[in-house]
JSON list of C-alpha atoms and ligand atoms in Angstrom, two decimals:
[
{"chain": "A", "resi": 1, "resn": "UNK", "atom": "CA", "xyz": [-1.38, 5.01, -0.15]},
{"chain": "A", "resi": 2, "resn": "UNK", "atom": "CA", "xyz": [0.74, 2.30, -2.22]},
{"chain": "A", "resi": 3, "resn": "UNK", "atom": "CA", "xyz": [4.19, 0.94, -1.59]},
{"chain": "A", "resi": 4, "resn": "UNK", "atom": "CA", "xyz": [6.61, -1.04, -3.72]},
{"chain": "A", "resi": 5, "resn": "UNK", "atom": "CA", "xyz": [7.30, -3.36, -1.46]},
{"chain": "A", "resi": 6, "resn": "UNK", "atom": "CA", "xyz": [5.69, -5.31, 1.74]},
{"chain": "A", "resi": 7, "resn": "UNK", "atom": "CA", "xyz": [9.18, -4.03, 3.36]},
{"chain": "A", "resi": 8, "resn": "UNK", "atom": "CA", "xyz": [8.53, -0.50, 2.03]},
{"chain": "A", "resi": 9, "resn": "UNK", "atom": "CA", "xyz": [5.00, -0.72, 4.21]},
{"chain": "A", "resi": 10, "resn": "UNK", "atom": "CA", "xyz": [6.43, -2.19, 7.59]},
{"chain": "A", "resi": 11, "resn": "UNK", "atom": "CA", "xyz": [9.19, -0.09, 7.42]},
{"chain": "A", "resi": 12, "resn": "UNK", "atom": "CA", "xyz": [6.66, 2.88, 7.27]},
{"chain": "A", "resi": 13, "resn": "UNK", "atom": "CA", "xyz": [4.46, 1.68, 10.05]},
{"chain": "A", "resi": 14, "resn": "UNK", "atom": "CA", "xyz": [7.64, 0.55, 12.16]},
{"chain": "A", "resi": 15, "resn": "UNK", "atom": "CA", "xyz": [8.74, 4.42, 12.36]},
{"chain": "A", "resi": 16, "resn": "UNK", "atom": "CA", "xyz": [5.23, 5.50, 12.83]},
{"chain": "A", "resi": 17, "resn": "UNK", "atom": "CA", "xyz": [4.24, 2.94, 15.52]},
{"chain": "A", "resi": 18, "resn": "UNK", "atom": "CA", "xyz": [7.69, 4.06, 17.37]},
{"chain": "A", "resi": 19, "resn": "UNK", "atom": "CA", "xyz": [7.89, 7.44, 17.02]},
{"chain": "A", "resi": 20, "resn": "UNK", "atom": "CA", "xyz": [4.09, 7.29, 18.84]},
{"chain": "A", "resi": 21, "resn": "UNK", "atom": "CA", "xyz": [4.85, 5.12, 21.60]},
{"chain": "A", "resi": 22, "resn": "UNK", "atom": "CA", "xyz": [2.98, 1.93, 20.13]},
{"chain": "A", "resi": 23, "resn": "UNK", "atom": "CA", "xyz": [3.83, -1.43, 20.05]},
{"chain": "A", "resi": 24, "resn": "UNK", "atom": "CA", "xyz": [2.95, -3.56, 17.18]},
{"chain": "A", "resi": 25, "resn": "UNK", "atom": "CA", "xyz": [3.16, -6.80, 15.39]},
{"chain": "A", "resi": 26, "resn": "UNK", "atom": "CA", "xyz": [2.92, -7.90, 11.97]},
{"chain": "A", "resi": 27, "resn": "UNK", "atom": "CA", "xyz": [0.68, -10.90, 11.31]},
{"chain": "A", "resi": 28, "resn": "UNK", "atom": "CA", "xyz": [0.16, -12.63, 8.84]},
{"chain": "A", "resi": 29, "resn": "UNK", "atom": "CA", "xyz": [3.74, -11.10, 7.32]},
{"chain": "A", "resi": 30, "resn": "UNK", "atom": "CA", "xyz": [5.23, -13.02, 4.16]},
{"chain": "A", "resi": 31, "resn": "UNK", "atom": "CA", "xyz": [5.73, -11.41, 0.87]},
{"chain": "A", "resi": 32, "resn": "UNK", "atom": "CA", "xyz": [2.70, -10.15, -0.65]},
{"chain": "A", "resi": 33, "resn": "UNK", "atom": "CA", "xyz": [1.04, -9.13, 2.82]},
{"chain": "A", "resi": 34, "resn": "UNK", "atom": "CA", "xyz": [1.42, -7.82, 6.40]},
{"chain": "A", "resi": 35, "resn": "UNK", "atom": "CA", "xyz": [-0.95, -6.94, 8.47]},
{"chain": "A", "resi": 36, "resn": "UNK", "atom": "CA", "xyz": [0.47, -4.43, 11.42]},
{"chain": "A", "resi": 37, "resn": "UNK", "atom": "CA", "xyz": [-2.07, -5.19, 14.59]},
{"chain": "A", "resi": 38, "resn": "UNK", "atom": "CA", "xyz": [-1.41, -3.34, 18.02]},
{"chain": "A", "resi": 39, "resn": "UNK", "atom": "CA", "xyz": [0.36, -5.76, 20.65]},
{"chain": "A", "resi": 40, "resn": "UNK", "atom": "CA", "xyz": [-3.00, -5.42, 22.78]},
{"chain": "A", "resi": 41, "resn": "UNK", "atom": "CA", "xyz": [-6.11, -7.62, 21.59]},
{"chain": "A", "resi": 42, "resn": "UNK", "atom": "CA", "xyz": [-8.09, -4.79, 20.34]},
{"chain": "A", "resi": 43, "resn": "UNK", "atom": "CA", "xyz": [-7.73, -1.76, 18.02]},
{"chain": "A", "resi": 44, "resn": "UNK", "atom": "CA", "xyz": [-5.01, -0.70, 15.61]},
{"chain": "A", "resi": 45, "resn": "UNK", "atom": "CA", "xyz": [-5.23, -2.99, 12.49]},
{"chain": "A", "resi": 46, "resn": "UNK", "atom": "CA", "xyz": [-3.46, -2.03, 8.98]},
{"chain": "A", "resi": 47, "resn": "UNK", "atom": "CA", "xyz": [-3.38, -4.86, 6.56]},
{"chain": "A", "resi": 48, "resn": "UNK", "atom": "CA", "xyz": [-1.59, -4.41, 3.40]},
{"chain": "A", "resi": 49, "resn": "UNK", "atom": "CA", "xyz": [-1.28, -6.78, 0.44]},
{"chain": "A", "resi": 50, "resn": "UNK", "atom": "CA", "xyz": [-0.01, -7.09, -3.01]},
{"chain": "A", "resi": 51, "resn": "UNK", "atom": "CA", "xyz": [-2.73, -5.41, -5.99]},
{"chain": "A", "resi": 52, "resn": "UNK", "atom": "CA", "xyz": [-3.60, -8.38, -8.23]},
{"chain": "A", "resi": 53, "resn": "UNK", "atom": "CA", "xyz": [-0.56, -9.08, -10.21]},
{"chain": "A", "resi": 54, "resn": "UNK", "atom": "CA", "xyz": [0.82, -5.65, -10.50]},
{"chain": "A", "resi": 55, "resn": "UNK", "atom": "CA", "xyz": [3.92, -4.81, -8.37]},
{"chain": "A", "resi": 56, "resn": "UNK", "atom": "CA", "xyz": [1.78, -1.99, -6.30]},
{"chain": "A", "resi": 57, "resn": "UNK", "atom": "CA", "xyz": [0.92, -2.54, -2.61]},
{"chain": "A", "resi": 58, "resn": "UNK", "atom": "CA", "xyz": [-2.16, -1.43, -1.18]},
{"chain": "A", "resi": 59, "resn": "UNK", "atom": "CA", "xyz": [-3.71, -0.88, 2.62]},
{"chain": "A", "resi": 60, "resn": "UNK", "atom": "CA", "xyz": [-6.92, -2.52, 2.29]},
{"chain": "A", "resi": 61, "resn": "UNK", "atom": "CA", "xyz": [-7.93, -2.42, 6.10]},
{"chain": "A", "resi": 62, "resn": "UNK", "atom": "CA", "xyz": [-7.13, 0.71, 7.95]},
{"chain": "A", "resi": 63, "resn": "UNK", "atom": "CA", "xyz": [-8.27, 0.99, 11.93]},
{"chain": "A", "resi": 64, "resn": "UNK", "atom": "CA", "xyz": [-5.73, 3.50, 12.87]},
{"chain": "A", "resi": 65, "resn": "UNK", "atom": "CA", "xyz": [-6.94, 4.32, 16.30]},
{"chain": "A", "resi": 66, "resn": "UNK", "atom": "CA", "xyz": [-5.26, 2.58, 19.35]},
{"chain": "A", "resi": 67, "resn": "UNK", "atom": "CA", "xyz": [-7.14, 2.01, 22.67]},
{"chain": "A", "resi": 68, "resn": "UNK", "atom": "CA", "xyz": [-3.69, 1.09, 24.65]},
{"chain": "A", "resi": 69, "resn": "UNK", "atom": "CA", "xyz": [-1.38, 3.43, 26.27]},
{"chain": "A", "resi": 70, "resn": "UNK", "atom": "CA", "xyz": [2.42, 4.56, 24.99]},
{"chain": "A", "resi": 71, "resn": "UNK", "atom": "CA", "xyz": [5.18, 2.05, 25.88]},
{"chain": "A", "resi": 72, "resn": "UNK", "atom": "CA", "xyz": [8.29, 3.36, 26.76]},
{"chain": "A", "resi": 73, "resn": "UNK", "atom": "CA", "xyz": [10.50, 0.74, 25.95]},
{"chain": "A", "resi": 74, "resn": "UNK", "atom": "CA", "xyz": [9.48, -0.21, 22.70]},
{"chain": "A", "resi": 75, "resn": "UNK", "atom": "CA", "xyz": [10.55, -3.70, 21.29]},
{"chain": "A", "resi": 76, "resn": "UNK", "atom": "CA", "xyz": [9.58, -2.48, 17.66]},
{"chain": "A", "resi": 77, "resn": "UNK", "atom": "CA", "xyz": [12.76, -0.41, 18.16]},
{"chain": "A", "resi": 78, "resn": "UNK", "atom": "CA", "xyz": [15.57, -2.93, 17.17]},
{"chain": "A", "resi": 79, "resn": "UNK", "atom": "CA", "xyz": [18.98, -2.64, 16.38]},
{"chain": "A", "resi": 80, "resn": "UNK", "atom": "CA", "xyz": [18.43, -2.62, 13.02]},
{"chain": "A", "resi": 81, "resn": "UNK", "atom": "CA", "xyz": [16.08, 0.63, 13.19]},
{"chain": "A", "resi": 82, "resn": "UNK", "atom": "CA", "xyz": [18.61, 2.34, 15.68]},
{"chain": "A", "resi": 83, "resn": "UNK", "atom": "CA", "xyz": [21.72, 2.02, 13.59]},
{"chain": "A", "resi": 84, "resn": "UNK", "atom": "CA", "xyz": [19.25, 3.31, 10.59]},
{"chain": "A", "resi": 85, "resn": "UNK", "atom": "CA", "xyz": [18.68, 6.28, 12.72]},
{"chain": "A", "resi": 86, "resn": "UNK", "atom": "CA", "xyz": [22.18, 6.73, 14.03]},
{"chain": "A", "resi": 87, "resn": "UNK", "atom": "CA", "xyz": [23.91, 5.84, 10.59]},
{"chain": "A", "resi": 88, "resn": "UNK", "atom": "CA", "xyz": [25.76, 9.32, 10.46]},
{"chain": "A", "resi": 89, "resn": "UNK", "atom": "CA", "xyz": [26.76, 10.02, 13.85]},
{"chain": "A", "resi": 90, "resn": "UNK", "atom": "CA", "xyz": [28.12, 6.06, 14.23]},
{"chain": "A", "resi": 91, "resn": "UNK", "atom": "CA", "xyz": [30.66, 6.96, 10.81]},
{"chain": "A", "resi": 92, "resn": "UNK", "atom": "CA", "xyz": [31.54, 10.59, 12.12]},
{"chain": "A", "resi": 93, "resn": "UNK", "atom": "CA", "xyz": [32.16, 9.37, 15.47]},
{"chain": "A", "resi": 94, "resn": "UNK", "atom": "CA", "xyz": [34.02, 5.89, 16.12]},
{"chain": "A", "resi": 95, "resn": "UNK", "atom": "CA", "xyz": [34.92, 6.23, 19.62]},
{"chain": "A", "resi": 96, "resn": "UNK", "atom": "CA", "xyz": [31.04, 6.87, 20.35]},
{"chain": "A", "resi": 97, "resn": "UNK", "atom": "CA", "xyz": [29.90, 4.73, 23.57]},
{"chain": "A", "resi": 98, "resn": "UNK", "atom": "CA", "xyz": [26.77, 2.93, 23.55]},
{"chain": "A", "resi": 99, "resn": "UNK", "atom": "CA", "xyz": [25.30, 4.94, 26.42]},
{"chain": "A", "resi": 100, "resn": "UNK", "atom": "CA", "xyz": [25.55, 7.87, 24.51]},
{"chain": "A", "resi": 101, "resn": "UNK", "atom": "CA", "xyz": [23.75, 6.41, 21.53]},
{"chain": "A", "resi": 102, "resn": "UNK", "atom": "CA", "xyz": [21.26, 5.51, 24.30]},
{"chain": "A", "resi": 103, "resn": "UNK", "atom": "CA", "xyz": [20.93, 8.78, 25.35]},
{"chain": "A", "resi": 104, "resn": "UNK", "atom": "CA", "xyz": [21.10, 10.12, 21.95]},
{"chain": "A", "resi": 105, "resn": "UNK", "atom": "CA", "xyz": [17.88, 7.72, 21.19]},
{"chain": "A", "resi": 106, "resn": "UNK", "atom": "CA", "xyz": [15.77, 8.92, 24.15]},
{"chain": "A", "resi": 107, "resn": "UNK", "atom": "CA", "xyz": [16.75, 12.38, 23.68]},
{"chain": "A", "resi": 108, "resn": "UNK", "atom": "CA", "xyz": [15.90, 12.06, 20.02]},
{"chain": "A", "resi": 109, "resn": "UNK", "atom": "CA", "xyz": [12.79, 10.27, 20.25]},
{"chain": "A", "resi": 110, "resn": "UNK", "atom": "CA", "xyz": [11.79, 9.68, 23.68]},
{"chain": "A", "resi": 111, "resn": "UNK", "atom": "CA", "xyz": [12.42, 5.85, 23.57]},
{"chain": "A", "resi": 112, "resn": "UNK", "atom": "CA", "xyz": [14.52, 3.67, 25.60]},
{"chain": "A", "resi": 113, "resn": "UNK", "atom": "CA", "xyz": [17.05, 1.38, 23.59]},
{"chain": "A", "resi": 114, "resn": "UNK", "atom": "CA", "xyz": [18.48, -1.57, 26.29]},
{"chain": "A", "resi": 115, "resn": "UNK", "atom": "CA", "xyz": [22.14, -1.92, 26.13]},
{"chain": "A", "resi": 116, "resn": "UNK", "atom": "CA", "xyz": [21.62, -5.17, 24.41]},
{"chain": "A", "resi": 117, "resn": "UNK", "atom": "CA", "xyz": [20.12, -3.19, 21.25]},
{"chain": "A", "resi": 118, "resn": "UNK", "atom": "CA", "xyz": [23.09, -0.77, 21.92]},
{"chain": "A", "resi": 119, "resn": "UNK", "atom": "CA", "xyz": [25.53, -3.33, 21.80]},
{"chain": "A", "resi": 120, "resn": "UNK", "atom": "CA", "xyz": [23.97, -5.36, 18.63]},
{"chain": "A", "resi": 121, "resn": "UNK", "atom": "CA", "xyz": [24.83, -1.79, 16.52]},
{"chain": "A", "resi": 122, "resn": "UNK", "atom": "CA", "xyz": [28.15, -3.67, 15.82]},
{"chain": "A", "resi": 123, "resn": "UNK", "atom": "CA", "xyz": [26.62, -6.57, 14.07]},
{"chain": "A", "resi": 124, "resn": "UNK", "atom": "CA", "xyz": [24.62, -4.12, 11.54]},
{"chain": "B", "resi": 1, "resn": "ZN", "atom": "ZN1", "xyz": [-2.52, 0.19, 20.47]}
]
């Protein structure tokens, strides 16, 4: 599979990892690679890094199985990703409260947003 961008890729795991319950973390993560491990020690591993000097990215290692269970409150699933998925609604709908974009969220999804991540939708 090739991406464009390094941002392209993690954005792509990001809503993978979250929409399945897993929690991950991207290291070593600069511009020409990011490697998405699961937050436990072993397991998921997806590396993917820039193809020579082309402007293609590549996933080079690919371990997609986890050994962990689901999380349900997911720290992949930032403000930044929830105002992504609640773009439309938030424009329609300015007197929304953040509980119901919390509810909206878990109904949605099945993943629990704090208030905090709720609250930081303004700043986005
Ligand atoms: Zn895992």
């Amino acid at each position: 599979m090739d991406f464009s961008s390094i941002h392209e890729f993690k954005e792509a795991i990001l809503e993978h990892s979250i929409l399945n319950g897993r929690q991950i973390v991207f290291r070593p993560n600069d511009r020409v690679r990011a490697r998405a491990k699961c937050n436990q020690k072993f397991g998921h591993v997806i590396f993917c890094s820039k193809v020579g000097r082309s402007e293609i990215y590549k996933i080079k290692t690919c371990r997609p199985k986890h050994h962990c269970g689901k999380v349900f409150k997911n720290k992949n699933a930032s403000s930044e990703w929830v105002a992504m998925l609640s773009a439309e609604k938030l424009r329609s709908n300015n007197d929304i409260k953040l509980t119901q974009i919390m509810d909206d969220v878990i109904f949605r999804y099945g993943i629990a947003i704090s208030l905090v991540v709720a609250w930081k939708l303004d700043d986005c």
